[in-house]
Each structure stands twice: as structure tokens, then as C-alpha cells.
Amino acid sequence: MNGALPWAAALLLAIPLGAAAQPDLARGEQVYGRCLACHAIEQHRTGPAHCGLFGRLAGSAKGFAFYSDAMKRSGIVWGDATLDRFLADPMAALPGTSMTYLGVTDAAERRDLVAWLKRATQPGSACRPAH
């Protein structure tokens, strides 16, 4: 056995975890363009507004009355992992959902979209949740 294996292991340990997987927020915003036919950050459209999305119970956006029973009963709390799973294939992730979009199948695009949503949906000057 030569000394290459310890060097390779040392090199891998020197690379910061997640260095290659940093989200691209600009691309996340571009991916969100696909959502705009039905969603917006601040107002309801065919689908609910996304302002205040993270940490919100699915099916509970104030003032939105068109949730499917499946969404209202899902018990999902929106966060990085739940959005990633749902957005990959909404109809498979939540049978009975009224969201008929086929999903964001590319994992990197979903990562970028979720990262952008996390920033864009925080209540503040550009995002005012309904009360």
C-alpha cells in the first residue's frame, strides 16, 4: 500500500462541508418564475401567498380559502426539508393536493429555490403577511 490513501483522505477532510453545494440565490429567483403563474410572495393568486412560509403549517395561510383537504390535513410544517420533498413531485409527495405542477425535478434547482424562498418570504419590508 502506498501513501496516496492518507493524502487523499486528508485532502477530503480539508474541503469545507457543503462548499460545492452553496445555493445560487439568483438562480433560485429565476426558478421561482415558474411558480408565478399561481403564487406570489405577498398576495394570494390561484395558490397561497408565500410570505411567512417557513415554519407555517401547510394549509393555513390567512385569507386563502382554496386549499385541498389533503393539504389542510397534511400536518406539514414548511421548512427546507419539507419544501424540498414536496417541490420534487407535489402530487406524489401529497396525494390529493390541488397543486398540479409537476415539480422541480433538478435537486440543485430545488436547493436554490428553497434558499431564495427562505430569504424572500421572511416578513419585512418586502413581505408583509396577512393578519
CSV table of N, CA and C in Angstrom, one decimal:
chain,number,residue,atom,x,y,z
A,1,MET,N,0.9,-1.2,0.0
A,1,MET,CA,0.0,0.0,0.0
A,1,MET,C,0.9,1.2,0.0
A,2,ASN,N,0.6,2.2,-0.9
A,2,ASN,CA,1.4,3.4,-0.9
A,2,ASN,C,0.8,4.5,0.0
A,3,GLY,N,1.4,5.6,0.0
A,3,GLY,CA,1.0,6.7,0.8
A,3,GLY,C,-0.1,7.6,0.2
A,4,ALA,N,-0.7,7.2,-0.9
A,4,ALA,CA,-1.7,8.1,-1.6
A,4,ALA,C,-3.0,8.1,-0.8
A,5,LEU,N,-3.4,7.0,-0.2
A,5,LEU,CA,-4.7,7.0,0.5
A,5,LEU,C,-4.7,8.0,1.7
A,6,PRO,N,-3.7,8.0,2.5
A,6,PRO,CA,-3.8,9.0,3.6
A,6,PRO,C,-3.9,10.5,3.1
A,7,TRP,N,-3.1,10.7,2.0
A,7,TRP,CA,-3.2,12.1,1.4
A,7,TRP,C,-4.5,12.4,0.9
A,8,ALA,N,-5.2,11.5,0.2
A,8,ALA,CA,-6.5,11.7,-0.4
A,8,ALA,C,-7.5,11.9,0.8
A,9,ALA,N,-7.4,11.2,1.8
A,9,ALA,CA,-8.3,11.4,3.0
A,9,ALA,C,-8.1,12.8,3.6
A,10,ALA,N,-6.8,13.2,3.7
A,10,ALA,CA,-6.5,14.5,4.3
A,10,ALA,C,-7.1,15.6,3.4
A,11,LEU,N,-6.9,15.4,2.1
A,11,LEU,CA,-7.5,16.4,1.1
A,11,LEU,C,-9.0,16.5,1.3
A,12,LEU,N,-9.7,15.4,1.4
A,12,LEU,CA,-11.1,15.4,1.5
A,12,LEU,C,-11.5,16.1,2.8
A,13,LEU,N,-10.8,15.9,3.9
A,13,LEU,CA,-11.1,16.5,5.2
A,13,LEU,C,-10.8,18.0,5.2
A,14,ALA,N,-10.0,18.4,4.3
A,14,ALA,CA,-9.6,19.9,4.2
A,14,ALA,C,-10.7,20.7,3.5
A,15,ILE,N,-11.5,20.0,2.7
A,15,ILE,CA,-12.6,20.7,1.9
A,15,ILE,C,-13.7,21.0,2.9
A,16,PRO,N,-14.1,22.2,3.0
A,16,PRO,CA,-15.3,22.5,3.9
A,16,PRO,C,-16.5,21.8,3.4
A,17,LEU,N,-17.3,21.2,4.3
A,17,LEU,CA,-18.5,20.5,4.0
A,17,LEU,C,-19.5,21.5,3.4
A,18,GLY,N,-20.1,21.1,2.3
A,18,GLY,CA,-21.1,22.0,1.6
A,18,GLY,C,-20.5,23.0,0.7
A,19,ALA,N,-19.1,23.1,0.6
A,19,ALA,CA,-18.5,24.1,-0.2
A,19,ALA,C,-19.0,24.0,-1.7
A,20,ALA,N,-19.2,22.8,-2.2
A,20,ALA,CA,-19.7,22.7,-3.6
A,20,ALA,C,-21.2,22.9,-3.7
A,21,ALA,N,-21.9,23.0,-2.6
A,21,ALA,CA,-23.3,23.0,-2.7
A,21,ALA,C,-23.9,24.3,-2.2
A,22,GLN,N,-23.2,25.4,-2.3
A,22,GLN,CA,-23.7,26.7,-1.9
A,22,GLN,C,-24.9,27.1,-2.8
A,23,PRO,N,-26.0,27.5,-2.3
A,23,PRO,CA,-27.1,27.8,-3.1
A,23,PRO,C,-26.9,29.1,-4.0
A,24,ASP,N,-27.4,29.1,-5.1
A,24,ASP,CA,-27.3,30.3,-6.0
A,24,ASP,C,-28.7,31.0,-5.9
A,25,LEU,N,-28.7,32.1,-5.2
A,25,LEU,CA,-30.0,32.8,-4.9
A,25,LEU,C,-30.6,33.4,-6.2
A,26,ALA,N,-29.7,33.9,-7.1
A,26,ALA,CA,-30.2,34.4,-8.3
A,26,ALA,C,-30.9,33.4,-9.2
A,27,ARG,N,-30.3,32.2,-9.2
A,27,ARG,CA,-31.0,31.1,-9.9
A,27,ARG,C,-32.2,30.7,-9.2
A,28,GLY,N,-32.3,30.7,-7.9
A,28,GLY,CA,-33.5,30.4,-7.1
A,28,GLY,C,-34.6,31.3,-7.5
A,29,GLU,N,-34.3,32.6,-7.6
A,29,GLU,CA,-35.3,33.6,-8.0
A,29,GLU,C,-35.8,33.3,-9.4
A,30,GLN,N,-34.9,32.9,-10.3
A,30,GLN,CA,-35.3,32.5,-11.7
A,30,GLN,C,-36.2,31.3,-11.7
A,31,VAL,N,-35.9,30.3,-10.9
A,31,VAL,CA,-36.7,29.1,-10.8
A,31,VAL,C,-38.1,29.5,-10.3
A,32,TYR,N,-38.2,30.4,-9.3
A,32,TYR,CA,-39.4,30.9,-8.8
A,32,TYR,C,-40.3,31.5,-9.9
A,33,GLY,N,-39.7,32.0,-10.9
A,33,GLY,CA,-40.5,32.5,-12.1
A,33,GLY,C,-41.5,31.4,-12.6
A,34,ARG,N,-41.2,30.2,-12.4
A,34,ARG,CA,-42.1,29.1,-12.8
A,34,ARG,C,-43.3,29.0,-11.9
A,35,CYS,N,-43.2,29.5,-10.7
A,35,CYS,CA,-44.3,29.5,-9.7
A,35,CYS,C,-45.3,30.7,-9.9
A,36,LEU,N,-44.8,31.7,-10.5
A,36,LEU,CA,-45.6,33.0,-10.6
A,36,LEU,C,-46.9,32.9,-11.3
A,37,ALA,N,-47.2,31.9,-12.0
A,37,ALA,CA,-48.5,31.7,-12.7
A,37,ALA,C,-49.6,31.5,-11.6
A,38,CYS,N,-49.2,30.9,-10.5
A,38,CYS,CA,-50.1,30.6,-9.4
A,38,CYS,C,-49.8,31.2,-8.1
A,39,HIS,N,-48.6,31.6,-7.8
A,39,HIS,CA,-48.2,32.1,-6.5
A,39,HIS,C,-47.5,33.4,-6.6
A,40,ALA,N,-47.5,34.1,-5.5
A,40,ALA,CA,-46.7,35.4,-5.3
A,40,ALA,C,-46.2,35.4,-3.9
A,41,ILE,N,-45.3,36.3,-3.6
A,41,ILE,CA,-44.8,36.4,-2.3
A,41,ILE,C,-45.8,37.0,-1.4
A,42,GLU,N,-46.4,38.1,-1.8
A,42,GLU,CA,-47.3,38.9,-0.9
A,42,GLU,C,-48.8,38.7,-1.1
A,43,GLN,N,-49.3,38.2,-2.2
A,43,GLN,CA,-50.7,38.1,-2.3
A,43,GLN,C,-51.1,36.7,-2.8
A,44,HIS,N,-52.3,36.3,-2.5
A,44,HIS,CA,-52.8,35.1,-2.9
A,44,HIS,C,-53.2,35.2,-4.4
A,45,ARG,N,-53.0,34.1,-5.1
A,45,ARG,CA,-53.4,34.0,-6.5
A,45,ARG,C,-54.2,32.7,-6.6
A,46,THR,N,-54.0,31.9,-7.6
A,46,THR,CA,-54.6,30.6,-7.6
A,46,THR,C,-54.1,29.8,-6.4
A,47,GLY,N,-52.8,30.0,-6.1
A,47,GLY,CA,-52.2,29.3,-4.9
A,47,GLY,C,-52.0,30.4,-3.8
A,48,PRO,N,-51.7,30.0,-2.6
A,48,PRO,CA,-51.5,30.9,-1.5
A,48,PRO,C,-50.2,31.8,-1.6
A,49,ALA,N,-50.2,32.9,-1.0
A,49,ALA,CA,-49.0,33.8,-0.9
A,49,ALA,C,-48.0,33.0,-0.1
A,50,HIS,N,-46.7,33.3,-0.4
A,50,HIS,CA,-45.6,32.6,0.2
A,50,HIS,C,-45.0,33.4,1.4
A,51,CYS,N,-45.4,34.7,1.6
A,51,CYS,CA,-44.8,35.5,2.7
A,51,CYS,C,-45.1,34.7,4.0
A,52,GLY,N,-44.0,34.6,4.8
A,52,GLY,CA,-44.1,33.9,6.1
A,52,GLY,C,-44.2,32.3,6.0
A,53,LEU,N,-43.8,31.8,4.8
A,53,LEU,CA,-43.9,30.4,4.5
A,53,LEU,C,-43.2,29.5,5.5
A,54,PHE,N,-41.9,29.8,5.8
A,54,PHE,CA,-41.1,28.9,6.7
A,54,PHE,C,-41.6,28.9,8.1
A,55,GLY,N,-41.9,27.7,8.5
A,55,GLY,CA,-42.4,27.5,9.9
A,55,GLY,C,-44.0,27.5,9.9
A,56,ARG,N,-44.6,27.8,8.8
A,56,ARG,CA,-46.1,27.8,8.7
A,56,ARG,C,-46.6,26.4,8.5
A,57,LEU,N,-47.7,26.1,9.1
A,57,LEU,CA,-48.4,24.8,8.9
A,57,LEU,C,-49.0,24.9,7.5
A,58,ALA,N,-48.8,23.8,6.7
A,58,ALA,CA,-49.4,23.8,5.4
A,58,ALA,C,-50.9,23.9,5.5
A,59,GLY,N,-51.5,24.6,4.5
A,59,GLY,CA,-52.9,24.8,4.5
A,59,GLY,C,-53.5,25.8,5.5
A,60,SER,N,-52.6,26.7,5.9
A,60,SER,CA,-53.1,27.7,6.9
A,60,SER,C,-52.8,29.1,6.6
A,61,ALA,N,-52.4,29.5,5.4
A,61,ALA,CA,-52.2,30.9,5.1
A,61,ALA,C,-53.5,31.7,5.2
A,62,LYS,N,-53.5,32.7,6.1
A,62,LYS,CA,-54.7,33.5,6.3
A,62,LYS,C,-55.2,34.1,5.1
A,63,GLY,N,-56.5,34.0,4.9
A,63,GLY,CA,-57.2,34.6,3.8
A,63,GLY,C,-57.2,33.7,2.5
A,64,PHE,N,-56.6,32.6,2.5
A,64,PHE,CA,-56.6,31.7,1.3
A,64,PHE,C,-57.6,30.6,1.6
A,65,ALA,N,-58.6,30.5,0.8
A,65,ALA,CA,-59.7,29.5,1.0
A,65,ALA,C,-59.7,28.3,0.1
A,66,PHE,N,-58.7,28.1,-0.7
A,66,PHE,CA,-58.8,27.1,-1.7
A,66,PHE,C,-57.9,25.9,-1.5
A,67,TYR,N,-57.5,25.7,-0.3
A,67,TYR,CA,-56.6,24.5,-0.1
A,67,TYR,C,-57.4,23.2,-0.3
A,68,SER,N,-56.7,22.2,-0.7
A,68,SER,CA,-57.3,20.9,-0.8
A,68,SER,C,-57.4,20.3,0.6
A,69,ASP,N,-58.3,19.4,0.8
A,69,ASP,CA,-58.4,18.7,2.1
A,69,ASP,C,-57.1,18.0,2.4
A,70,ALA,N,-56.4,17.4,1.4
A,70,ALA,CA,-55.1,16.8,1.7
A,70,ALA,C,-54.1,17.7,2.3
A,71,MET,N,-54.1,18.9,1.7
A,71,MET,CA,-53.1,19.9,2.3
A,71,MET,C,-53.5,20.3,3.7
A,72,LYS,N,-54.7,20.6,3.9
A,72,LYS,CA,-55.2,21.0,5.2
A,72,LYS,C,-54.9,20.0,6.3
A,73,ARG,N,-55.0,18.7,5.9
A,73,ARG,CA,-54.9,17.6,6.9
A,73,ARG,C,-53.4,17.1,6.9
A,74,SER,N,-52.5,17.6,6.1
A,74,SER,CA,-51.2,17.0,6.0
A,74,SER,C,-50.3,17.1,7.2
A,75,GLY,N,-50.5,18.1,8.0
A,75,GLY,CA,-49.6,18.3,9.2
A,75,GLY,C,-48.2,18.7,8.8
A,76,ILE,N,-48.0,19.1,7.6
A,76,ILE,CA,-46.7,19.5,7.1
A,76,ILE,C,-46.4,20.9,7.7
A,77,VAL,N,-45.2,21.1,8.2
A,77,VAL,CA,-44.7,22.4,8.6
A,77,VAL,C,-43.6,22.7,7.6
A,78,TRP,N,-43.8,23.9,6.9
A,78,TRP,CA,-42.9,24.2,5.8
A,78,TRP,C,-41.5,24.6,6.3
A,79,GLY,N,-40.5,23.9,5.8
A,79,GLY,CA,-39.1,24.2,6.1
A,79,GLY,C,-38.3,23.7,4.9
A,80,ASP,N,-37.0,23.7,5.1
A,80,ASP,CA,-36.1,23.3,4.0
A,80,ASP,C,-36.4,21.9,3.5
A,81,ALA,N,-36.4,20.9,4.4
A,81,ALA,CA,-36.6,19.5,4.0
A,81,ALA,C,-38.0,19.3,3.5
A,82,THR,N,-39.1,19.8,4.1
A,82,THR,CA,-40.4,19.6,3.7
A,82,THR,C,-40.7,20.2,2.3
A,83,LEU,N,-40.1,21.4,2.1
A,83,LEU,CA,-40.3,22.0,0.8
A,83,LEU,C,-39.5,21.3,-0.3
A,84,ASP,N,-38.3,20.8,0.0
A,84,ASP,CA,-37.5,20.0,-0.9
A,84,ASP,C,-38.3,18.8,-1.4
A,85,ARG,N,-38.8,18.1,-0.4
A,85,ARG,CA,-39.6,16.8,-0.7
A,85,ARG,C,-40.8,17.1,-1.5
A,86,PHE,N,-41.6,18.1,-1.1
A,86,PHE,CA,-42.8,18.5,-1.8
A,86,PHE,C,-42.6,19.0,-3.2
A,87,LEU,N,-41.6,19.9,-3.3
A,87,LEU,CA,-41.4,20.5,-4.6
A,87,LEU,C,-40.8,19.5,-5.7
A,88,ALA,N,-40.2,18.5,-5.2
A,88,ALA,CA,-39.6,17.5,-6.1
A,88,ALA,C,-40.7,16.8,-6.9
A,89,ASP,N,-41.9,16.6,-6.3
A,89,ASP,CA,-43.0,16.0,-7.0
A,89,ASP,C,-44.2,16.1,-6.1
A,90,PRO,N,-44.9,17.3,-6.2
A,90,PRO,CA,-46.0,17.6,-5.3
A,90,PRO,C,-47.1,16.6,-5.3
A,91,MET,N,-47.5,16.0,-6.4
A,91,MET,CA,-48.6,15.1,-6.4
A,91,MET,C,-48.2,13.7,-5.8
A,92,ALA,N,-47.0,13.3,-5.9
A,92,ALA,CA,-46.5,12.1,-5.2
A,92,ALA,C,-46.3,12.3,-3.8
A,93,ALA,N,-45.8,13.5,-3.4
A,93,ALA,CA,-45.5,13.8,-2.0
A,93,ALA,C,-46.7,14.0,-1.2
A,94,LEU,N,-47.8,14.5,-1.8
A,94,LEU,CA,-49.0,14.7,-1.1
A,94,LEU,C,-50.2,14.4,-2.0
A,95,PRO,N,-50.5,13.1,-2.1
A,95,PRO,CA,-51.7,12.7,-2.9
A,95,PRO,C,-52.9,13.5,-2.5
A,96,GLY,N,-53.6,14.0,-3.5
A,96,GLY,CA,-54.9,14.8,-3.3
A,96,GLY,C,-54.6,16.3,-3.3
A,97,THR,N,-53.3,16.7,-3.4
A,97,THR,CA,-53.1,18.1,-3.4
A,97,THR,C,-53.7,18.7,-4.7
A,98,SER,N,-54.1,20.0,-4.6
A,98,SER,CA,-54.7,20.6,-5.8
A,98,SER,C,-53.6,21.3,-6.6
A,99,MET,N,-52.3,21.2,-6.1
A,99,MET,CA,-51.2,21.8,-6.8
A,99,MET,C,-50.8,20.7,-7.9
A,100,THR,N,-51.1,21.0,-9.1
A,100,THR,CA,-50.9,20.1,-10.2
A,100,THR,C,-49.6,20.3,-10.9
A,101,TYR,N,-48.7,21.2,-10.5
A,101,TYR,CA,-47.4,21.4,-11.0
A,101,TYR,C,-46.6,20.1,-10.9
A,102,LEU,N,-45.9,19.8,-11.9
A,102,LEU,CA,-45.1,18.5,-11.9
A,102,LEU,C,-43.9,18.5,-11.0
A,103,GLY,N,-43.5,19.7,-10.6
A,103,GLY,CA,-42.4,19.8,-9.6
A,103,GLY,C,-41.1,20.3,-10.3
A,104,VAL,N,-40.1,20.5,-9.4
A,104,VAL,CA,-38.8,20.9,-9.8
A,104,VAL,C,-37.9,19.6,-9.6
A,105,THR,N,-37.7,18.9,-10.7
A,105,THR,CA,-37.0,17.6,-10.6
A,105,THR,C,-35.5,17.7,-10.3
A,106,ASP,N,-34.9,18.8,-10.7
A,106,ASP,CA,-33.4,19.0,-10.5
A,106,ASP,C,-33.1,19.4,-9.1
A,107,ALA,N,-32.4,18.6,-8.4
A,107,ALA,CA,-32.1,18.8,-7.0
A,107,ALA,C,-31.4,20.2,-6.7
A,108,ALA,N,-30.5,20.5,-7.6
A,108,ALA,CA,-29.8,21.8,-7.4
A,108,ALA,C,-30.7,23.0,-7.6
A,109,GLU,N,-31.6,22.9,-8.6
A,109,GLU,CA,-32.6,24.0,-8.7
A,109,GLU,C,-33.5,24.1,-7.5
A,110,ARG,N,-33.9,22.9,-7.0
A,110,ARG,CA,-34.7,23.0,-5.7
A,110,ARG,C,-34.0,23.6,-4.6
A,111,ARG,N,-32.7,23.2,-4.4
A,111,ARG,CA,-31.9,23.8,-3.4
A,111,ARG,C,-31.8,25.3,-3.5
A,112,ASP,N,-31.6,25.8,-4.7
A,112,ASP,CA,-31.5,27.2,-5.0
A,112,ASP,C,-32.9,27.9,-4.7
A,113,LEU,N,-34.0,27.3,-5.2
A,113,LEU,CA,-35.3,27.8,-5.0
A,113,LEU,C,-35.6,27.9,-3.5
A,114,VAL,N,-35.4,26.9,-2.7
A,114,VAL,CA,-35.7,26.8,-1.3
A,114,VAL,C,-34.9,27.9,-0.6
A,115,ALA,N,-33.6,28.0,-0.9
A,115,ALA,CA,-32.7,29.1,-0.3
A,115,ALA,C,-33.3,30.5,-0.6
A,116,TRP,N,-33.7,30.7,-1.9
A,116,TRP,CA,-34.2,32.0,-2.2
A,116,TRP,C,-35.5,32.3,-1.5
A,117,LEU,N,-36.4,31.3,-1.5
A,117,LEU,CA,-37.7,31.4,-0.8
A,117,LEU,C,-37.5,31.7,0.7
A,118,LYS,N,-36.5,31.1,1.3
A,118,LYS,CA,-36.2,31.3,2.7
A,118,LYS,C,-35.9,32.8,3.0
A,119,ARG,N,-35.2,33.4,2.1
A,119,ARG,CA,-34.8,34.8,2.2
A,119,ARG,C,-36.0,35.7,1.8
A,120,ALA,N,-36.6,35.4,0.7
A,120,ALA,CA,-37.7,36.3,0.1
A,120,ALA,C,-39.0,36.3,0.9
A,121,THR,N,-39.2,35.2,1.7
A,121,THR,CA,-40.5,35.1,2.4
A,121,THR,C,-40.4,35.5,3.8
A,122,GLN,N,-39.3,36.0,4.3
A,122,GLN,CA,-39.2,36.5,5.6
A,122,GLN,C,-40.0,37.8,5.8
A,123,PRO,N,-40.9,37.8,6.8
A,123,PRO,CA,-41.6,39.1,7.0
A,123,PRO,C,-40.6,40.3,7.1
A,124,GLY,N,-41.0,41.3,6.5
A,124,GLY,CA,-40.1,42.5,6.5
A,124,GLY,C,-40.7,43.5,5.5
A,125,SER,N,-39.8,44.4,5.0
A,125,SER,CA,-40.3,45.5,4.1
A,125,SER,C,-40.9,45.0,2.8
A,126,ALA,N,-40.4,43.9,2.3
A,126,ALA,CA,-41.0,43.4,1.0
A,126,ALA,C,-42.0,42.3,1.2
A,127,CYS,N,-42.2,41.8,2.4
A,127,CYS,CA,-43.0,40.7,2.7
A,127,CYS,C,-43.8,41.0,4.0
A,128,ARG,N,-45.1,41.2,3.8
A,128,ARG,CA,-46.0,41.6,4.9
A,128,ARG,C,-47.1,40.5,5.0
A,129,PRO,N,-47.0,39.6,5.9
A,129,PRO,CA,-48.0,38.5,6.0
A,129,PRO,C,-49.4,39.1,6.4
A,130,ALA,N,-50.4,38.5,5.9
A,130,ALA,CA,-51.8,38.9,6.2
A,130,ALA,C,-52.1,38.6,7.7
A,131,HIS,N,-52.8,39.4,8.3
A,131,HIS,CA,-53.2,39.2,9.7
A,131,HIS,C,-54.6,38.8,9.9
